XYZ file of C-alpha atoms in Angstrom:
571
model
C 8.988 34.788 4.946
C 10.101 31.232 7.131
C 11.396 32.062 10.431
C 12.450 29.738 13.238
C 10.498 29.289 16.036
C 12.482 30.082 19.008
C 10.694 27.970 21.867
C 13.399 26.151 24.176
C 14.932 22.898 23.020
C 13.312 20.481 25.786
C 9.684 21.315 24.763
C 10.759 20.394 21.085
C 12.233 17.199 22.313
C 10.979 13.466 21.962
C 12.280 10.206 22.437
C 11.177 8.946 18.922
C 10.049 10.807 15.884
C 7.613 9.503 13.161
C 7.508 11.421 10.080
C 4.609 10.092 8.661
C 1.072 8.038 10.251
C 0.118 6.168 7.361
C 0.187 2.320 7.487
C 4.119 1.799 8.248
C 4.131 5.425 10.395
C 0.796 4.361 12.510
C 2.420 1.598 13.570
C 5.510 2.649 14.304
C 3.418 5.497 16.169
C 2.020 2.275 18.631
C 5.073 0.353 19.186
C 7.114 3.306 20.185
C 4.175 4.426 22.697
C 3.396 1.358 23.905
C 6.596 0.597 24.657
C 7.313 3.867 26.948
C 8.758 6.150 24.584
C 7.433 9.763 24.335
C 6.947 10.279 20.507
C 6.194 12.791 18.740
C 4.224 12.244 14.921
C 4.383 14.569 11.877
C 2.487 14.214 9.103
C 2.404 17.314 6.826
C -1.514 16.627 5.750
C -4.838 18.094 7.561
C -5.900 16.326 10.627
C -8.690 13.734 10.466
C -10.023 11.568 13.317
C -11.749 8.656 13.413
C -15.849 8.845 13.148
C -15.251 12.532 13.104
C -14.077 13.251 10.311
C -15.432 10.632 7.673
C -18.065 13.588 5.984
C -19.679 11.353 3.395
C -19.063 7.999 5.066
C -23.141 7.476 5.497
C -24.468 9.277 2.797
C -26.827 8.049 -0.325
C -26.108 8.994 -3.496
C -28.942 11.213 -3.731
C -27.728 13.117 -0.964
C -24.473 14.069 -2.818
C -24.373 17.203 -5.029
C -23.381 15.147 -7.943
C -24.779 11.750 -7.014
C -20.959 10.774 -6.574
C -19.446 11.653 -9.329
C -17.229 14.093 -10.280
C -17.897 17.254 -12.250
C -15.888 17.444 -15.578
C -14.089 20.116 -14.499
C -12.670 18.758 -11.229
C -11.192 16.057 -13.745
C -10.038 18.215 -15.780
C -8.133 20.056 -12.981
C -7.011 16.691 -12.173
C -5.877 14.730 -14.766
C -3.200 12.439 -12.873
C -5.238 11.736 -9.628
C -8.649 11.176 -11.673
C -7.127 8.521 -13.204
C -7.113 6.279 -9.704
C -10.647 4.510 -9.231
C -11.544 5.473 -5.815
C -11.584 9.600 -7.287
C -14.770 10.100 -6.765
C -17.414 13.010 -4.955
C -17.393 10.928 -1.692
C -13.585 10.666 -1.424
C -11.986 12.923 -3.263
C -11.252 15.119 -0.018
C -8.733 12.661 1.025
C -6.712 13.092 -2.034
C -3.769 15.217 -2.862
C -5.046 17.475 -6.059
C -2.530 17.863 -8.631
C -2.122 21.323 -8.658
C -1.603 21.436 -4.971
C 1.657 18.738 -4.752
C 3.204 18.424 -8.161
C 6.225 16.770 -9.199
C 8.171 16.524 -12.566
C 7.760 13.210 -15.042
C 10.767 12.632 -16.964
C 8.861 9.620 -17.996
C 5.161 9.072 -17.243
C 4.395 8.405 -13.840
C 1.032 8.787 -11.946
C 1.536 9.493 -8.835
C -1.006 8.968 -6.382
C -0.688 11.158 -2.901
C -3.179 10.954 0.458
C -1.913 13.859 2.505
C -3.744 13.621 5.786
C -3.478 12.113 9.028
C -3.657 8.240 8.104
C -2.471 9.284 4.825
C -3.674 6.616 2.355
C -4.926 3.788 5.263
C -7.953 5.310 4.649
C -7.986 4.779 0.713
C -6.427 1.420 0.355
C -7.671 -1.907 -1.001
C -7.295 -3.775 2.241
C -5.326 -6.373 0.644
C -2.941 -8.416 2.691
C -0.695 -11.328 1.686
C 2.296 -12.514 3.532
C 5.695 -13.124 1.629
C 7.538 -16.232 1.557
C 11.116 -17.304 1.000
C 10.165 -17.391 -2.694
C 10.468 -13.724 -3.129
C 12.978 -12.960 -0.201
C 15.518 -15.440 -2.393
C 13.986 -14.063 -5.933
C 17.337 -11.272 -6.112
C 20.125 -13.895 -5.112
C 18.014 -16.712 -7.291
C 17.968 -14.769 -10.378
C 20.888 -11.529 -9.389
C 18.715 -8.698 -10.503
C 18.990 -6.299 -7.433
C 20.542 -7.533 -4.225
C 19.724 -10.018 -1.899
C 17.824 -9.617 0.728
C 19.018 -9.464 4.564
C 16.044 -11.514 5.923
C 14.122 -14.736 4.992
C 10.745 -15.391 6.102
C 11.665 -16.779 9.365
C 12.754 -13.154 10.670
C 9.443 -12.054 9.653
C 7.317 -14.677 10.319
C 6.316 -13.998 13.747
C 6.139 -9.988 13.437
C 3.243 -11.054 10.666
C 1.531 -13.141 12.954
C 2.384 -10.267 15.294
C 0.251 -7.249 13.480
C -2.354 -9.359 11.989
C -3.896 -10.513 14.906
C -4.581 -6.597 15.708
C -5.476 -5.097 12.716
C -7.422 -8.293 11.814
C -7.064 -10.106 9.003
C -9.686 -12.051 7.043
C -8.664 -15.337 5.283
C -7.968 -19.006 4.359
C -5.544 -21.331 5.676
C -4.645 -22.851 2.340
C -1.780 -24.472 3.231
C 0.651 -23.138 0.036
C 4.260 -22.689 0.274
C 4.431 -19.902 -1.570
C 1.448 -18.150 -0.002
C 1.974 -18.799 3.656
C -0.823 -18.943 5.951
C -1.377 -16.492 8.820
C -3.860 -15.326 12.027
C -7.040 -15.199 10.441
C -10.087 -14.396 10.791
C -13.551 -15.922 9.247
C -12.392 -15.975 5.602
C -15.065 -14.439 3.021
C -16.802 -17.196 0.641
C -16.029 -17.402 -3.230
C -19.510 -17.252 -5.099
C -20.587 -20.590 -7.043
C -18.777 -19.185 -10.414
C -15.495 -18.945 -8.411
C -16.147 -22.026 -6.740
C -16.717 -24.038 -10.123
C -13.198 -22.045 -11.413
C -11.319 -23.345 -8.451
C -12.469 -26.782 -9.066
C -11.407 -26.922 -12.676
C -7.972 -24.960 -11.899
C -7.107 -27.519 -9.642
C -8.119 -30.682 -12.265
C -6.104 -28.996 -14.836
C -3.188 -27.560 -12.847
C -1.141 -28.972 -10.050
C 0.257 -25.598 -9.030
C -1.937 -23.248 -9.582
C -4.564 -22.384 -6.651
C -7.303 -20.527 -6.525
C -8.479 -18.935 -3.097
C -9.921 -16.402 -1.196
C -8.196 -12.852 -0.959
C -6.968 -12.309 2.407
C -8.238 -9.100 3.385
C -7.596 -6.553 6.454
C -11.401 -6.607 7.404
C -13.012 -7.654 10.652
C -14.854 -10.747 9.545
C -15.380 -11.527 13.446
C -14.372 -9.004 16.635
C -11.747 -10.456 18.554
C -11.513 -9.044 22.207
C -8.378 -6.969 20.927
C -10.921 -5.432 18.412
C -13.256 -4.562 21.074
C -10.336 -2.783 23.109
C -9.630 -0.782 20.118
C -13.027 0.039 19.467
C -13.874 -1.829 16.880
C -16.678 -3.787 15.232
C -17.300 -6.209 12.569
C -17.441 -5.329 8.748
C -20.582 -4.552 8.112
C -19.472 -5.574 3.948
C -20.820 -1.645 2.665
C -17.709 -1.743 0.898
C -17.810 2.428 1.089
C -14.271 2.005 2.594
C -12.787 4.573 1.008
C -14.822 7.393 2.835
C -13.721 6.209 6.269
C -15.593 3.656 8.173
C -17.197 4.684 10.969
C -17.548 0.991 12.446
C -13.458 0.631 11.798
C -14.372 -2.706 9.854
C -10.906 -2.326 8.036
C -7.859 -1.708 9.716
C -6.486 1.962 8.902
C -4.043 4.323 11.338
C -7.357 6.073 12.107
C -9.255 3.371 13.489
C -6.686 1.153 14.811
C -2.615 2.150 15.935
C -3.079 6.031 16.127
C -5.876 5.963 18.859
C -4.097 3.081 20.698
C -1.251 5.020 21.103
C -3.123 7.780 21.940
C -4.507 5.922 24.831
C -0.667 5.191 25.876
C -0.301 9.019 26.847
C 3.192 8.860 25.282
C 1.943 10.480 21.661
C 1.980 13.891 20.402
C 0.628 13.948 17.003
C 1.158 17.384 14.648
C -0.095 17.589 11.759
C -0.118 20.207 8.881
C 4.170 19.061 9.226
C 5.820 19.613 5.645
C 9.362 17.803 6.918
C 12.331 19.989 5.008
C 14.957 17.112 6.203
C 16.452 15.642 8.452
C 19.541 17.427 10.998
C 22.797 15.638 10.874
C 25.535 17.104 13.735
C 28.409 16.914 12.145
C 29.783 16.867 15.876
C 28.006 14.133 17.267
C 27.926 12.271 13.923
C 24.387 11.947 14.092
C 20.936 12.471 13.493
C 19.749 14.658 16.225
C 15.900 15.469 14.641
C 14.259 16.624 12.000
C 13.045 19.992 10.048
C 9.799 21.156 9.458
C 7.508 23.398 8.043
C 4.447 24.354 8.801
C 1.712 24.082 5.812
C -0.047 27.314 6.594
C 2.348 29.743 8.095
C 5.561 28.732 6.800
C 7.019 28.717 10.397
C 10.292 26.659 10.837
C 10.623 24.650 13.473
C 13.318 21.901 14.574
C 12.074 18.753 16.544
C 14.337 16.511 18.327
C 15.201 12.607 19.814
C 16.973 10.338 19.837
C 15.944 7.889 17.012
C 13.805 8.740 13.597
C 11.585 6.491 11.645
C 11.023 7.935 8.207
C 7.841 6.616 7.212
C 6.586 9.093 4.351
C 5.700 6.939 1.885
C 8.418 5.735 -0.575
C 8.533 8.450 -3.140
C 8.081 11.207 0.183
C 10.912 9.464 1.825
C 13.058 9.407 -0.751
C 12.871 13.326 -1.307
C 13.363 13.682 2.688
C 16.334 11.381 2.898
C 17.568 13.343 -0.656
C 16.915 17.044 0.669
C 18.997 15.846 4.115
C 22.022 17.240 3.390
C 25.252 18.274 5.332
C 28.940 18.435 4.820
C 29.443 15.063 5.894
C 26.598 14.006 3.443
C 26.440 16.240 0.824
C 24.150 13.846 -1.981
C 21.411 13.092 1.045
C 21.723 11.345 4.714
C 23.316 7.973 4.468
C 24.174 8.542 0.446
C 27.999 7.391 0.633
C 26.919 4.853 -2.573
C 24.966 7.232 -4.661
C 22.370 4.598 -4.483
C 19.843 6.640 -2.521
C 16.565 7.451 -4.536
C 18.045 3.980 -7.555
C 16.102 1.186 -7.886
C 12.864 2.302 -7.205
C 9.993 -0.226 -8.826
C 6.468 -0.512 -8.974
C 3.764 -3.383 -9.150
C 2.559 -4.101 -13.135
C -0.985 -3.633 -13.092
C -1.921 -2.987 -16.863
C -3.273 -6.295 -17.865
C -6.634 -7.415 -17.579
C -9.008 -10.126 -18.927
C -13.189 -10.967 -18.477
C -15.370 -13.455 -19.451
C -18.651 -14.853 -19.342
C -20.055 -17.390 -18.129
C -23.627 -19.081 -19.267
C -23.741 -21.995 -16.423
C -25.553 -21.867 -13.255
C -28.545 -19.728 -14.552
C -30.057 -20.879 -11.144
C -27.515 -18.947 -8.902
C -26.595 -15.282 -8.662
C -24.733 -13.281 -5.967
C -26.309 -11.259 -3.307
C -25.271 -9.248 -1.029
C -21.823 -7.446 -0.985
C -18.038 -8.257 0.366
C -14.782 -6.360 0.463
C -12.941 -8.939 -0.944
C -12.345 -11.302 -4.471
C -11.124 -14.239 -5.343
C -6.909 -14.664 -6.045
C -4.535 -16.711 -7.760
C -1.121 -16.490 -5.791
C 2.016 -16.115 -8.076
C 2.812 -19.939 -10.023
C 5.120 -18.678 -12.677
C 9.400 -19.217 -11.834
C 8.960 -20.185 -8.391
C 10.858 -23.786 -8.064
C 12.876 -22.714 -10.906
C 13.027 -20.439 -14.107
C 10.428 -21.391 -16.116
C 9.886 -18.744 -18.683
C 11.808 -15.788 -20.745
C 10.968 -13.366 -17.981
C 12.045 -12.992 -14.587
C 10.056 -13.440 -11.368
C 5.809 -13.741 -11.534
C 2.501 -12.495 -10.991
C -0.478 -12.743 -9.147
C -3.897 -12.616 -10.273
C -6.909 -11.225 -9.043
C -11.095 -12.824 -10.360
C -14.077 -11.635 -9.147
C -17.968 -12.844 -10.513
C -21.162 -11.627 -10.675
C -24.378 -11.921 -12.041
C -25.425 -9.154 -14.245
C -28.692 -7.808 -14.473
C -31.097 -5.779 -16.867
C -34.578 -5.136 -16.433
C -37.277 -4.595 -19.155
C -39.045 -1.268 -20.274
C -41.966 -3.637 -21.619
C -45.568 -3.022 -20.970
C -47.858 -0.341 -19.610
C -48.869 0.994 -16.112
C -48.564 -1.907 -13.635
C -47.078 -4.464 -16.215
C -44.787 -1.955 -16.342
C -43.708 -1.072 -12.819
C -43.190 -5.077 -12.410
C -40.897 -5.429 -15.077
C -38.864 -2.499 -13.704
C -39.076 -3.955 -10.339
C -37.892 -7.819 -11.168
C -34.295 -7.517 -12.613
C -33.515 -9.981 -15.002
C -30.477 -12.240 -14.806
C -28.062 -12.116 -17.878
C -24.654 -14.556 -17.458
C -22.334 -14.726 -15.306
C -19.639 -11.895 -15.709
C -15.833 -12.939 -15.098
C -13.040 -10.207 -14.193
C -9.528 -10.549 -13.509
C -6.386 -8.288 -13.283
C -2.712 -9.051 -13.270
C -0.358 -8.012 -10.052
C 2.943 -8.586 -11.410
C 6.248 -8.200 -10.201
C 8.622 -5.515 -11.683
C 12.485 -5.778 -11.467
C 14.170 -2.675 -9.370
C 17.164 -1.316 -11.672
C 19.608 1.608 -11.320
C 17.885 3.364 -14.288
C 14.167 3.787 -12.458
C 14.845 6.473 -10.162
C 13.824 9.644 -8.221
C 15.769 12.642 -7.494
C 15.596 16.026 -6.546
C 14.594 18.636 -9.400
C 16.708 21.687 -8.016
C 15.111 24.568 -10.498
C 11.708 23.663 -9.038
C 10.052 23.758 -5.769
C 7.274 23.557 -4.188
C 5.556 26.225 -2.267
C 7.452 25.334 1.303
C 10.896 26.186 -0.818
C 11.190 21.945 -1.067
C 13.120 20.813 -4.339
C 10.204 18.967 -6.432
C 10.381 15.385 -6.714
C 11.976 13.973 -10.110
C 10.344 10.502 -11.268
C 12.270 8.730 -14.176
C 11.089 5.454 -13.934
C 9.427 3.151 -16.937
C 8.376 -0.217 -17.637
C 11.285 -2.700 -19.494
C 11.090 -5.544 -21.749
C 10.592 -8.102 -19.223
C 7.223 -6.325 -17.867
C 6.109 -6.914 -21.506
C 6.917 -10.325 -21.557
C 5.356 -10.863 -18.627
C 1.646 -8.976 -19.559
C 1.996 -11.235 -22.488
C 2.217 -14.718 -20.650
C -0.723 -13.794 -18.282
C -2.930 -12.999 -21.350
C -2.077 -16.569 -22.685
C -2.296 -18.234 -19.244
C -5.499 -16.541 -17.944
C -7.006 -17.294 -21.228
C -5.987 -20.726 -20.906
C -7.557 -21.079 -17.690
C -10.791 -19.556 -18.646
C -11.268 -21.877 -21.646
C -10.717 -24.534 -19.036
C -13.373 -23.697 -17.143
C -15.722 -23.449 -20.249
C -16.049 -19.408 -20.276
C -16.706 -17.322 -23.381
C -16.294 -14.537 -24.823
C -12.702 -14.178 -23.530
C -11.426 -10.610 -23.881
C -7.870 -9.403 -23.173
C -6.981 -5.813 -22.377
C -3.786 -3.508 -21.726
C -4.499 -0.386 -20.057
C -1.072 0.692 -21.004
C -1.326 2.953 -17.658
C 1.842 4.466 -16.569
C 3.840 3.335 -13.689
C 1.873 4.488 -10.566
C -1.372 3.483 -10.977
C -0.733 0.788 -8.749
C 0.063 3.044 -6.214
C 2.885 0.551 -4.784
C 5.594 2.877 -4.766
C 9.021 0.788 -3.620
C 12.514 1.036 -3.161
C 15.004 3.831 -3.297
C 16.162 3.237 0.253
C 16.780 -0.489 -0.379
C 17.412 -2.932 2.322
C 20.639 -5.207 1.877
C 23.677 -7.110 3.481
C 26.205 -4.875 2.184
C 26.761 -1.005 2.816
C 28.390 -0.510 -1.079
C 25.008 -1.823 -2.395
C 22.058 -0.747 0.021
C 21.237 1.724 2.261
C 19.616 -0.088 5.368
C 20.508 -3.085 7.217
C 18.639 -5.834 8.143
C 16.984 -3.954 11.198
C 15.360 -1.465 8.550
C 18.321 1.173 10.114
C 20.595 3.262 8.044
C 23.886 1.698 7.414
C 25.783 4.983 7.877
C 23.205 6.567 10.823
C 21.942 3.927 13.142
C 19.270 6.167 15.036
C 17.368 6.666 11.583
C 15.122 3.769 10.521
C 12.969 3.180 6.900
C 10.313 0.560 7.251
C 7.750 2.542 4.698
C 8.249 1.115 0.481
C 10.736 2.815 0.365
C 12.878 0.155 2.084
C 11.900 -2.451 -0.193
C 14.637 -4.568 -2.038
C 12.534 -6.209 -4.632
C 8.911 -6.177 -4.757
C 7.121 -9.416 -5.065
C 3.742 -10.066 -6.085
C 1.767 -9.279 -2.881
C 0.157 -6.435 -1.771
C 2.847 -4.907 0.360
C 0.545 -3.051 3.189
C 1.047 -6.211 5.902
C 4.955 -6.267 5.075
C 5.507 -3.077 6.111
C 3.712 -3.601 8.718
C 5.846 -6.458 10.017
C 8.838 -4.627 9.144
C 7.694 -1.897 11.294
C 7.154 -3.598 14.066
C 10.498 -5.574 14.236
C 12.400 -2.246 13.513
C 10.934 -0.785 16.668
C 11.255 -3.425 18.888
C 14.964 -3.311 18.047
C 15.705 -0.217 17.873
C 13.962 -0.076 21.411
C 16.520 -2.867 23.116
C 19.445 -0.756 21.476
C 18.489 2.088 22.940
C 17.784 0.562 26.165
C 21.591 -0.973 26.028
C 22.911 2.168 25.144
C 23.731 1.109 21.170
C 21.727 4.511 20.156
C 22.439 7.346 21.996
């Protein structure tokens, strides 16, 4: 049975809470520190510290109990979460099992869940791509969901901001609708992607291909150093931890720096029930938790919140927050709260061969591919479906080796691989329209072990995500003939929404209170000491990878919700 922890009030009392220390919660973590504020962190996961806790992060296959993969039944036990391509025997401890966190799919969704201090930092591709005024404008170009509050030039410099800590790897390119940030060394295409580039841009005047930016130390700054870390030493093993910090996750990077600040108390194994509205005050005075072992209730309290779950988590906080005064979830006047959640389109893929440039091969590894930022509808509409995609391509050489011969004939053949063509892989990122109808709510009959309504997910793909997986197959094929490859294959996972594990929305930013639920400081329209700057505060999606935006977003919230509490706007 829960009982409430009885401890006085000023012990239990912080200037900022952070529910969450994943990418967006890390960083609002070393703002709020750095800045002076005593904050307190919750993250309802197991703890896990940098270098510490990485268990697997320098093992060989051999020394693994099942050379890294999984056992059969572990995937069986596991059907949603084995579907995600990093579930495997040297990271599957930083996954959420299925059985231990489920949900309820009114539709198919696959939802993907990293419960642990740095949450899924520590799992992520490491992709990072700035947005431009192209897909801030997309909503009031086109109308589908609402315009957005900001334009690149109130984000601009809060990119420029966060990459030059966490340290970004990339190429000034110099395209509008990709713009160029603080990087570092970029990584080099191989010759195939080289050659592709070249032909792209004889055949195409707006269609680029570059080098993914990436969130890996190519080159230690000084700022690196400070934080204690080193260059990527390209083992791509990222997803056990790095022990170097090569990549930027909370682990590595914001959590330890604000650490070092002396202003940061970090708790986790902190299931959040909601958050506590005073009807007297008429505000949010803290938050509700549980704890994950003993059930133990305890209230936490400040003067501002930043809700930083992860979208589909903060969602079913925000939902469960109820009080007279909000009786459908804190800040819920519209009845918008938990609508227009969206999704990146990841189902579409292509590959290729390539017989040229027998005389090359790759060597080596990097944690990085080639791109092709978005080209479709972005002067003007173009094509019968709305918005674009990105594209990712990656080459290599394959290899076989021969079983001919006898004794040392033998051995020599095994020894010297031989080179078969060059292999060609690429993968759509495409945009998905946010829409009242894709939505999460709370599932009232069920809940979850802490006595938390389950999480409801009724979200789908529509017609234009078809029409969209249909022009990339035409256009990626077109591109590949271009370039003289072969054997040109085509492929639809058909995956479910998820997959991607770019979970948006549901807490949408906007101009207008009737039609969004934050402003254009990431801060509740109807609450002003509660701030979203996690996916869930996403308006529309883009193509990008979204990691660095909410990272910028972060940032900016804090520093202004920092000068309004200074001037006495928050109390």
């Amino acid at each position: 049975m829960a009982y409430f922890n009885i401890d006085g009030v000023e012990e239990k009392t912080y200037d900022a809470i952070v529910i969450g220390s994943g990418i967006s919660g890390g960083w609002a973590a070393k703002e709020l520190t750095e800045k002076g504020l005593r904050t307190l962190v919750l993250d309802r996961g197991k703890d896990v510290k940098h270098v510490v806790d990485y268990p697997t992060t320098s093992l060989h296959p051999w020394e693994m109990e099942h050379r890294g993969t999984l056992p059969l039944d572990v995937k069986k036990e596991n059907p949603i979460v084995s579907k995600c391509y990093a579930f495997k025997e040297d990271a599957a401890h930083f996954f959420s099992k299925d059985n231990e966190h489920p949900y309820v799919q009114e539709k198919p969704f696959d939802w993907i869940k990293g419960y642990q201090v740095g949450g899924k930092s520590l799992l992520w591709a490491r992709q990072v791509q700035r947005w431009s005024d192209f897909d801030f404008e997309g909503p009031a170009r086109d109308g589908f969901a609402v315009d957005w509050p900001i334009r690149y030039k109130d984000l601009a410099p809060w990119y420029s901001y966060v990459e030059k800590f966490a340290g970004i790897s990339g190429n000034k390119d110099g395209l509008a609708e990709l713009p160029d940030g603080e990087f570092l060394p970029p990584y080099e295409l191989t010759k195939v992607e080289k050659y592709f580039k070249e032909k792209v841009a004889e055949k195409y005047g707006d269609r680029h291909v570059i080098v993914a930016r990436c969130a890996h130390l190519s080159e230690q700054k000084d700022i690196h150093k400070q934080q204690g870390r080193v260059q990527c030493q390209n083992r791509v093993l990222c997803q056990r931890g790095c022990p170097y910090g090569g990549y930027f996750s909370s682990n590595s990077s914001t959590l330890p720096w604000a650490e070092k600040t002396g202003n940061l108390t970090l708790k986790p194994n902190s299931v959040v029930e909601s958050l506590i509205y005073d009807e007297e005050k008429e505000k949010v005075t803290g938050v509700r938790v549980i704890d994950a072992h003993t059930k133990e209730v305890t209230e936490y309290f400040s003067k501002i919140v930043f809700v930083n779950a992860a979208a589909a988590n903060t969602n079913l906080i925000l939902l469960n927050s109820k009080s007279n005064r909000f009786p459908n979830g804190l800040g819920n006047d519209n009845g918008l709260l938990g609508k227009y959640f969206a999704f990146h389109n990841y189902r579409a893929r292509a590959t290729a061969e390539y017989d040229g440039f027998r005389d090359f091969t790759t060597d080596g590894k990097r944690p990085t591919s080639g791109y092709i930022p978005r080209f479709r509808n972005i002067h003007k509409q173009e094509t019968n479906f709305l918005r674009g995609y990105a594209a990712g391509v990656s080459t290599y050489r394959s290899e076989y080796t021969s079983e001919d011969g006898l004794g040392v004939a033998l051995k020599e053949n095994l020894a010297k691989p031989k080179l078969g063509p060059w292999r060609i892989g690429s993968h759509m990122m495409g945009e998905t329209i946010p829409k009242e109808s894709n939505l999460v709510s709370l599932n009232n009959s069920k809940k979850d072990e802490w006595g938390i309504p389950l999480l409801n997910f009724d979200v789908a793909y529509d017609d234009n995500d078809e029409k969209m997986i249909q022009d990339y197959f035409e256009q990626i094929t077109e591109m590949f003939e271009s370039a003289g490859f072969t054997n040109i294959r085509t492929s639809d996972s058909k995956q479910a929404p998820g997959l991607d594990i770019h979970e948006m929305g549901g807490v949408r930013m906007g101009k207008d209170p009737k039609t969004s639920l934050l402003n254009e400081w990431n801060q509740l329209h109807t609450s002003k000491n509660v701030f979203v700057t996690d996916g869930a505060c996403m308006t529309s999606t883009g193509t990008q990878n979204p990691s660095l935006t909410y990272m910028a977003l972060t940032a900016r919230a804090v520093d202004y919700a920092v000068k309004e509490l200074k001037n006495g706007n928050i109390s």
